[in-house]
Short mmCIF file of C-alpha atoms in Angstrom, two decimals:
data_model
loop_
_atom_site.label_atom_id
_atom_site.label_comp_id
_atom_site.label_asym_id
_atom_site.label_seq_id
_atom_site.Cartn_x
_atom_site.Cartn_y
_atom_site.Cartn_z
CA UNK A 1 14.53 -0.87 23.96
CA UNK A 2 16.98 1.14 21.77
CA UNK A 3 16.20 4.23 22.26
CA UNK A 4 13.09 5.50 19.40
CA UNK A 5 13.44 8.91 17.74
CA UNK A 6 11.23 11.09 17.12
CA UNK A 7 10.13 13.45 15.04
CA UNK A 8 9.64 16.36 17.44
CA UNK A 9 8.46 19.29 15.70
CA UNK A 10 5.30 17.33 14.92
CA UNK A 11 3.69 17.60 18.01
CA UNK A 12 3.57 22.07 17.49
CA UNK A 13 2.23 21.86 15.10
CA UNK A 14 -1.62 21.26 15.45
CA UNK A 15 -3.98 20.57 18.85
CA UNK A 16 -4.23 16.82 17.79
CA UNK A 17 -1.44 14.40 17.48
CA UNK A 18 -0.08 13.23 15.65
CA UNK A 19 -0.46 9.84 13.30
CA UNK A 20 2.51 7.33 15.67
CA UNK A 21 3.28 7.35 10.62
CA UNK A 22 4.64 10.41 10.65
CA UNK A 23 6.36 9.66 14.04
CA UNK A 24 8.69 7.01 13.54
CA UNK A 25 7.87 6.06 10.33
CA UNK A 26 6.15 2.95 8.95
CA UNK A 27 9.24 0.62 9.33
CA UNK A 28 9.09 1.12 12.86
CA UNK A 29 5.50 0.88 14.31
CA UNK A 30 5.92 -2.42 15.05
CA UNK A 31 7.79 -0.72 17.53
CA UNK A 32 5.60 1.15 19.63
CA UNK A 33 2.43 0.70 21.22
CA UNK A 34 -0.64 2.92 20.23
CA UNK A 35 -2.35 4.42 23.56
CA UNK A 36 -3.25 8.00 23.05
CA UNK A 37 -6.06 7.33 19.59
CA UNK A 38 -8.74 6.15 21.85
CA UNK A 39 -10.30 3.41 19.28
CA UNK A 40 -12.20 -0.87 19.67
CA UNK A 41 -8.95 -2.43 18.98
CA UNK A 42 -12.02 -5.62 18.76
CA UNK A 43 -13.95 -4.16 16.41
CA UNK A 44 -13.79 -4.88 12.89
CA UNK A 45 -13.30 -8.59 13.66
CA UNK A 46 -10.79 -10.77 10.63
CA UNK A 47 -14.12 -11.63 8.91
CA UNK A 48 -15.67 -7.94 8.35
CA UNK A 49 -11.93 -7.59 6.99
CA UNK A 50 -11.19 -9.84 4.10
CA UNK A 51 -14.34 -8.93 3.55
CA UNK A 52 -12.95 -5.16 3.37
CA UNK A 53 -10.22 -6.52 1.18
CA UNK A 54 -12.11 -8.65 -0.68
CA UNK A 55 -14.68 -5.54 -1.81
CA UNK A 56 -11.14 -2.87 -2.86
CA UNK A 57 -10.77 -3.90 -6.43
CA UNK A 58 -14.82 -3.08 -6.59
CA UNK A 59 -14.87 -0.37 -4.30
CA UNK A 60 -12.47 1.73 -5.12
CA UNK A 61 -13.05 2.37 -9.47
CA UNK A 62 -16.53 3.59 -7.89
CA UNK A 63 -17.89 6.53 -6.97
CA UNK A 64 -19.84 6.09 -4.32
CA UNK A 65 -24.23 6.50 -4.08
CA UNK A 66 -25.36 10.21 -4.74
CA UNK A 67 -28.62 8.68 -2.07
CA UNK A 68 -27.65 9.00 0.90
CA UNK A 69 -31.22 7.22 2.31
CA UNK A 70 -29.32 3.87 1.70
CA UNK A 71 -26.48 4.46 4.01
CA UNK A 72 -28.63 5.93 6.14
CA UNK A 73 -31.60 2.93 5.81
CA UNK A 74 -28.56 1.06 7.10
CA UNK A 75 -27.31 2.41 9.85
CA UNK A 76 -30.90 2.91 11.46
CA UNK A 77 -31.21 -0.74 11.75
CA UNK A 78 -28.38 -0.24 14.39
CA UNK A 79 -28.30 2.41 16.36
CA UNK A 80 -32.73 2.47 16.29
CA UNK A 81 -34.36 5.34 14.99
CA UNK A 82 -35.51 6.58 12.04
CA UNK A 83 -33.67 6.61 8.52
CA UNK A 84 -35.15 10.93 7.82
CA UNK A 85 -33.32 11.15 11.35
CA UNK A 86 -30.36 10.61 10.30
CA UNK A 87 -26.75 12.01 8.56
CA UNK A 88 -24.05 10.51 7.61
CA UNK A 89 -20.90 12.65 7.26
CA UNK A 90 -17.32 12.45 7.00
CA UNK A 91 -16.07 11.00 10.53
CA UNK A 92 -17.69 13.37 12.81
CA UNK A 93 -15.38 16.94 12.72
CA UNK A 94 -17.48 17.47 9.03
CA UNK A 95 -21.26 17.70 10.92
CA UNK A 96 -19.46 19.34 13.92
CA UNK A 97 -17.94 22.26 11.63
CA UNK A 98 -21.23 21.90 9.11
CA UNK A 99 -23.62 22.74 13.34
CA UNK A 100 -21.20 24.86 14.38
CA UNK A 101 -21.72 27.54 11.15
CA UNK A 102 -25.23 26.65 10.29
CA UNK A 103 -27.34 26.26 13.24
CA UNK A 104 -24.87 28.47 16.15
CA UNK A 105 -25.25 31.69 17.54
CA UNK A 106 -23.08 31.50 20.67
CA UNK A 107 -22.92 28.63 22.05
CA UNK A 108 -21.74 27.46 25.38
CA UNK A 109 -18.85 24.44 25.96
CA UNK A 110 -17.86 22.63 29.17
CA UNK A 111 -14.27 22.17 29.36
CA UNK A 112 -11.60 20.66 28.70
CA UNK A 113 -14.43 19.29 26.29
CA UNK A 114 -12.78 18.07 22.47
CA UNK A 115 -10.43 21.35 20.72
CA UNK A 116 -12.49 20.39 16.71
CA UNK A 117 -15.38 22.20 19.73
CA UNK A 118 -13.73 25.57 20.06
CA UNK A 119 -11.33 26.10 17.03
CA UNK A 120 -14.19 25.69 14.08
CA UNK A 121 -16.37 28.41 15.71
CA UNK A 122 -16.05 31.60 13.15
CA UNK A 123 -15.89 33.50 15.71
CA UNK A 124 -14.51 33.83 19.64
CA UNK A 125 -17.24 35.33 20.17
CA UNK A 126 -19.59 32.74 19.51
CA UNK A 127 -18.48 30.36 22.33
CA UNK A 128 -18.21 31.00 26.15
CA UNK A 129 -16.22 28.84 28.31
CA UNK A 130 -17.95 26.34 31.26
CA UNK A 131 -14.57 25.45 33.70
CA UNK A 132 -15.46 22.17 34.70
CA UNK A 133 -13.47 22.19 39.26
CA UNK A 134 -10.49 20.47 39.02
CA UNK A 135 -11.45 19.78 42.54
CA UNK A 136 -14.82 17.37 41.94
CA UNK A 137 -12.91 15.63 38.65
CA UNK A 138 -14.32 17.42 36.16
CA UNK A 139 -17.65 16.22 36.54
CA UNK A 140 -20.02 18.41 35.13
CA UNK A 141 -23.14 19.76 37.04
CA UNK A 142 -26.59 19.60 34.80
CA UNK A 143 -27.71 22.32 37.23
CA UNK A 144 -24.60 24.27 37.53
CA UNK A 145 -24.31 24.03 33.78
CA UNK A 146 -27.78 25.19 33.27
CA UNK A 147 -27.94 27.93 35.27
CA UNK A 148 -24.95 29.77 33.67
CA UNK A 149 -26.11 29.08 30.41
CA UNK A 150 -29.67 31.09 31.45
CA UNK A 151 -27.75 34.06 33.14
CA UNK A 152 -24.86 34.19 29.77
CA UNK A 153 -28.10 34.29 27.38
CA UNK A 154 -26.33 31.45 25.49
CA UNK A 155 -28.51 30.13 21.87
CA UNK A 156 -27.06 26.50 22.22
CA UNK A 157 -25.14 24.21 24.52
CA UNK A 158 -22.25 21.55 24.62
CA UNK A 159 -21.90 18.34 26.50
CA UNK A 160 -20.08 15.35 25.15
CA UNK A 161 -21.21 12.37 27.27
CA UNK A 162 -18.68 10.37 28.25
CA UNK A 163 -16.30 13.81 28.71
CA UNK A 164 -13.58 13.41 25.93
CA UNK A 165 -10.25 13.89 27.27
CA UNK A 166 -12.82 13.25 30.68
CA UNK A 167 -14.08 10.39 30.66
CA UNK A 168 -17.06 11.20 32.67
CA UNK A 169 -20.41 9.84 32.46
CA UNK A 170 -23.91 11.31 33.36
CA UNK A 171 -26.93 8.38 33.41
CA UNK A 172 -29.41 9.64 31.36
CA UNK A 173 -32.15 9.41 34.20
CA UNK A 174 -30.02 13.02 34.97
CA UNK A 175 -29.72 14.27 30.70
CA UNK A 176 -33.15 13.83 30.92
CA UNK A 177 -33.35 15.65 33.77
CA UNK A 178 -31.40 18.37 31.83
CA UNK A 179 -33.17 18.74 28.69
CA UNK A 180 -36.65 18.86 30.20
CA UNK A 181 -35.21 22.47 32.60
CA UNK A 182 -33.93 23.27 28.03
CA UNK A 183 -36.56 22.84 26.47
CA UNK A 184 -36.38 26.09 25.43
CA UNK A 185 -33.46 26.59 24.08
CA UNK A 186 -32.43 27.21 20.36
CA UNK A 187 -29.73 23.99 20.07
CA UNK A 188 -28.67 21.19 22.86
CA UNK A 189 -25.69 19.43 20.83
CA UNK A 190 -24.84 15.97 22.76
CA UNK A 191 -21.74 14.10 21.28
CA UNK A 192 -22.15 10.88 22.01
CA UNK A 193 -19.38 9.84 20.04
CA UNK A 194 -17.50 8.04 23.55
CA UNK A 195 -21.01 6.13 24.40
CA UNK A 196 -21.25 1.65 23.79
CA UNK A 197 -18.04 1.96 25.98
CA UNK A 198 -20.53 3.74 28.93
CA UNK A 199 -22.48 0.01 30.51
CA UNK A 200 -23.46 -3.14 29.46
CA UNK A 201 -26.71 -0.74 27.94
CA UNK A 202 -25.84 1.97 26.26
CA UNK A 203 -27.05 5.06 27.82
CA UNK A 204 -28.32 6.71 24.22
CA UNK A 205 -30.06 9.57 24.21
CA UNK A 206 -31.31 8.66 20.34
CA UNK A 207 -34.81 7.49 21.81
CA UNK A 208 -35.62 10.00 22.63
CA UNK A 209 -34.57 12.60 19.78
CA UNK A 210 -38.70 12.86 18.67
CA UNK A 211 -39.37 14.06 21.83
CA UNK A 212 -36.48 16.96 22.51
CA UNK A 213 -36.19 18.38 18.95
CA UNK A 214 -34.17 21.10 19.65
CA UNK A 215 -31.42 17.74 20.27
CA UNK A 216 -28.98 16.60 17.82
CA UNK A 217 -26.94 13.85 18.86
CA UNK A 218 -22.92 13.35 16.60
CA UNK A 219 -21.38 10.65 16.74
CA UNK A 220 -18.03 9.90 15.58
CA UNK A 221 -17.88 5.69 14.15
CA UNK A 222 -13.98 6.23 13.89
CA UNK A 223 -14.38 5.90 18.25
CA UNK A 224 -16.33 3.16 18.94
CA UNK A 225 -16.38 1.65 15.80
CA UNK A 226 -13.15 1.34 15.63
CA UNK A 227 -12.81 2.60 11.23
CA UNK A 228 -10.72 5.70 11.87
CA UNK A 229 -9.41 5.37 8.23
CA UNK A 230 -12.74 5.52 6.71
CA UNK A 231 -13.82 8.44 8.30
CA UNK A 232 -17.69 8.03 9.47
CA UNK A 233 -19.31 9.78 11.89
CA UNK A 234 -23.45 10.85 12.48
CA UNK A 235 -25.35 12.72 13.73
CA UNK A 236 -29.37 11.65 15.11
CA UNK A 237 -31.88 14.66 14.96
CA UNK A 238 -35.67 15.19 14.64
CA UNK A 239 -36.46 18.26 13.43
CA UNK A 240 -36.84 19.15 10.37
CA UNK A 241 -34.91 23.29 9.41
CA UNK A 242 -31.24 20.98 11.64
CA UNK A 243 -32.27 17.66 9.46
CA UNK A 244 -32.35 20.29 5.96
CA UNK A 245 -29.82 23.14 7.11
CA UNK A 246 -27.35 20.09 6.87
CA UNK A 247 -27.77 18.69 4.15
CA UNK A 248 -27.40 21.07 2.40
CA UNK A 249 -24.15 22.35 3.10
CA UNK A 250 -22.47 18.35 2.40
CA UNK A 251 -20.60 17.68 -0.23
CA UNK A 252 -22.74 15.42 -3.39
CA UNK A 253 -20.48 12.23 -2.38
CA UNK A 254 -18.61 13.21 1.22
CA UNK A 255 -19.26 9.52 1.68
CA UNK A 256 -16.75 6.66 0.29
CA UNK A 257 -17.82 4.07 -1.57
CA UNK A 258 -15.39 1.81 1.76
CA UNK A 259 -17.37 3.39 3.74
CA UNK A 260 -20.90 3.60 2.22
CA UNK A 261 -19.85 -0.50 2.10
CA UNK A 262 -18.88 -0.96 5.65
CA UNK A 263 -22.35 0.07 6.79
CA UNK A 264 -23.82 -2.52 4.77
CA UNK A 265 -21.79 -4.99 7.09
CA UNK A 266 -23.45 -4.14 10.26
CA UNK A 267 -26.87 -5.19 10.85
CA UNK A 268 -24.88 -8.73 9.81
CA UNK A 269 -21.48 -7.61 12.69
CA UNK A 270 -23.96 -5.82 15.34
CA UNK A 271 -23.72 -9.68 17.99
CA UNK A 272 -19.51 -9.10 16.94
CA UNK A 273 -19.43 -5.27 17.59
CA UNK A 274 -21.37 -5.53 21.20
CA UNK A 275 -19.29 -8.52 22.33
CA UNK A 276 -16.43 -5.83 21.69
CA UNK A 277 -17.22 -3.41 23.28
CA UNK A 278 -18.42 -5.15 26.39
CA UNK A 279 -15.33 -6.61 26.63
CA UNK A 280 -13.18 -3.58 26.33
CA UNK A 281 -15.32 -2.08 28.94
CA UNK A 282 -13.91 -4.59 30.83
CA UNK A 283 -10.18 -4.02 30.09
CA UNK A 284 -11.50 -0.25 31.23
CA UNK A 285 -12.48 -1.06 33.89
CA UNK A 286 -9.17 -3.92 34.48
CA UNK A 287 -6.36 -1.02 33.61
CA UNK A 288 -8.05 2.16 35.24
CA UNK A 289 -8.45 -0.82 39.02
CA UNK A 290 -4.51 -1.38 38.21
CA UNK A 291 -3.41 2.53 37.52
CA UNK A 292 -4.95 3.34 41.24
CA UNK A 293 -2.40 1.32 42.57
CA UNK A 294 0.53 2.88 40.59
CA UNK A 295 2.24 5.61 43.32
CA UNK A 296 2.50 9.67 41.30
CA UNK A 297 -1.35 9.24 39.84
CA UNK A 298 -4.08 10.63 40.74
CA UNK A 299 -6.62 8.06 38.44
CA UNK A 300 -10.55 9.37 37.31
CA UNK A 301 -13.05 7.88 36.64
CA UNK A 302 -14.09 6.70 33.84
CA UNK A 303 -17.71 5.67 31.04
CA UNK A 304 -15.08 5.81 28.55
CA UNK A 305 -12.62 3.40 26.72
CA UNK A 306 -9.50 6.01 28.47
CA UNK A 307 -8.65 6.90 31.08
CA UNK A 308 -7.72 11.19 32.31
CA UNK A 309 -4.56 10.55 34.50
CA UNK A 310 -2.67 13.68 36.19
CA UNK A 311 1.18 12.90 37.13
CA UNK A 312 1.26 13.78 40.45
CA UNK A 313 5.41 13.32 40.78
CA UNK A 314 7.00 15.29 39.18
CA UNK A 315 7.73 16.01 35.45
CA UNK A 316 5.14 17.41 32.72
CA UNK A 317 2.63 15.29 30.38
CA UNK A 318 4.93 16.17 27.40
CA UNK A 319 8.10 15.39 28.98
CA UNK A 320 6.65 11.69 30.27
CA UNK A 321 4.63 11.36 26.65
CA UNK A 322 8.22 11.91 25.80
CA UNK A 323 10.18 9.39 28.10
CA UNK A 324 7.51 6.81 26.77
CA UNK A 325 8.18 6.94 23.53
CA UNK A 326 11.35 7.32 22.91
CA UNK A 327 12.72 4.53 25.47
CA UNK A 328 9.77 2.31 25.93
CA UNK A 329 8.09 2.23 22.62
CA UNK A 330 4.66 3.87 23.86
CA UNK A 331 2.68 6.59 23.43
CA UNK A 332 -0.32 8.19 25.20
CA UNK A 333 -1.77 11.40 25.21
CA UNK A 334 -0.35 14.31 26.90
CA UNK A 335 -3.96 16.50 27.07
CA UNK A 336 -1.40 20.49 28.15
CA UNK A 337 -3.23 21.34 24.99
CA UNK A 338 -6.28 21.33 25.80
CA UNK A 339 -8.72 24.05 27.12
CA UNK A 340 -9.27 23.81 31.04
CA UNK A 341 -6.53 21.09 32.00
CA UNK A 342 -3.05 22.23 33.14
CA UNK A 343 0.59 21.38 31.67
CA UNK A 344 -0.23 17.31 34.22
CA UNK A 345 -2.54 15.21 32.43
CA UNK A 346 -2.85 12.57 30.84
CA UNK A 347 -4.84 10.22 28.51
CA UNK A 348 -4.54 6.83 27.84
CA UNK A 349 -6.84 4.52 26.01
CA UNK A 350 -7.03 0.79 26.58
CA UNK A 351 -5.19 -1.47 23.37
CA UNK A 352 -6.46 -4.96 25.83
CA UNK A 353 -5.75 -6.78 28.89
CA UNK A 354 -1.84 -7.86 27.19
CA UNK A 355 -0.79 -4.79 25.36
CA UNK A 356 -2.25 -2.24 28.81
CA UNK A 357 1.01 -4.12 30.44
CA UNK A 358 3.35 -2.77 28.61
CA UNK A 359 1.24 0.21 29.54
CA UNK A 360 0.86 0.26 33.06
CA UNK A 361 5.00 -1.38 33.43
CA UNK A 362 6.82 2.04 31.70
CA UNK A 363 4.39 3.35 34.11
CA UNK A 364 6.34 2.12 37.39
CA UNK A 365 9.01 2.10 35.87
CA UNK A 366 9.46 5.50 35.59
CA UNK A 367 7.94 7.24 38.87
CA UNK A 368 9.49 4.21 40.97
#
C-alpha cells in the first residue's frame, strides 16, 4: 500500500492516543485498521444502530432528563443491582475525576495503570505508586499490595481488574479476600471496565457491594459496549455518603439524550450483548495463541479484550507503531508513556479474526 502521511505531532500532545481521524484525516479512515482503541466490535448490532439512527432527529432537539433515576433503573436491569447504588457519568473519566477529588485523601496505585488515575489527582502528595514486577508479568500480588498500603498509611487503594494496560486478571476469590482484609480502609476503588471479557460468566464484584460499603466499582461502557462516542460510564457502591458526594459534584444533564436512549435499549439487547462479548473472548484467545507463535515478542496473558506485548527484537514501541501505521495501515498502542512500562511495550485490541489477520501478517513481516 502507499505510505500513509501521518500527523506525528499529535502523539506528543497527550498521554492518550490520538484518534485516527486526527492522525490520518477522515478521507483516509478506510485505509487504516484500529487495534489501538479498545472496544467491542460486535456490539451494538445493526438493529440497535438503526434504532439509534432513527431516534437521532428527536433526541438532538431534546434536553436530557433531569431525573437520573430513570437511567439508573434502565442500567440496573442488566447489571443486577439496586438503582440507588448506581451513578451514571459522562464516561468513566468523569466519575474517576469526581471520586478522586471528593473522596481521596491519599491512594495507592499499582503501575502500570490507566493514566487518568494519576493525572487527575490534585497533587503528587495524594498518590503513592506501587510498581508491579516485570518478572511476574505485571501481576498484582494482593497480599503484598495490602501490606504495602498499610505500611504507607494510605486511606485508599485502586485495583484495575483486569489490568489496563497489562490485561492481568485477578480471580473473584482473591479479590474478595483482599476486600475482607482491607475492611478498615476508607476507600477501595475497583475499576472493572474490562471485566466482561474475563470469563463466560462475568466475575464482577457488583453483587458484593452491600457487604463491603468501602468499595466503589467503576466501569466504562465505552470498552465493553463499544460506544466511546456516547460517553457512558457508571459507578456502583452501597455507601450512602460516597453516593451523596459523587452526585453532588455532577452537573445537571451530564448524560446526553442519545446516551439515555441507548440505556433504555439495554434490557432488550442483553442477550445480543452477551453473545457479542463471548465472541470477543474467543477472538482474543485466538489472537493470543497466534501472537505467541511470532518470534520477537513476549506476549502477556490477558483477561481482557486486548493483549500487551513486549518487543524483543530491536525497535522501540514508537518506531514499531509508526512502521505499522505508515506502511501497513495498522494502528497499535505505543505504551511507552504508561508510567511503569519501558519503551518496548505495545498493546493490541482484537477487532475480530478477519481484521486480526492483517495485524498478525504485519507483525510477522516486520519481526522476520
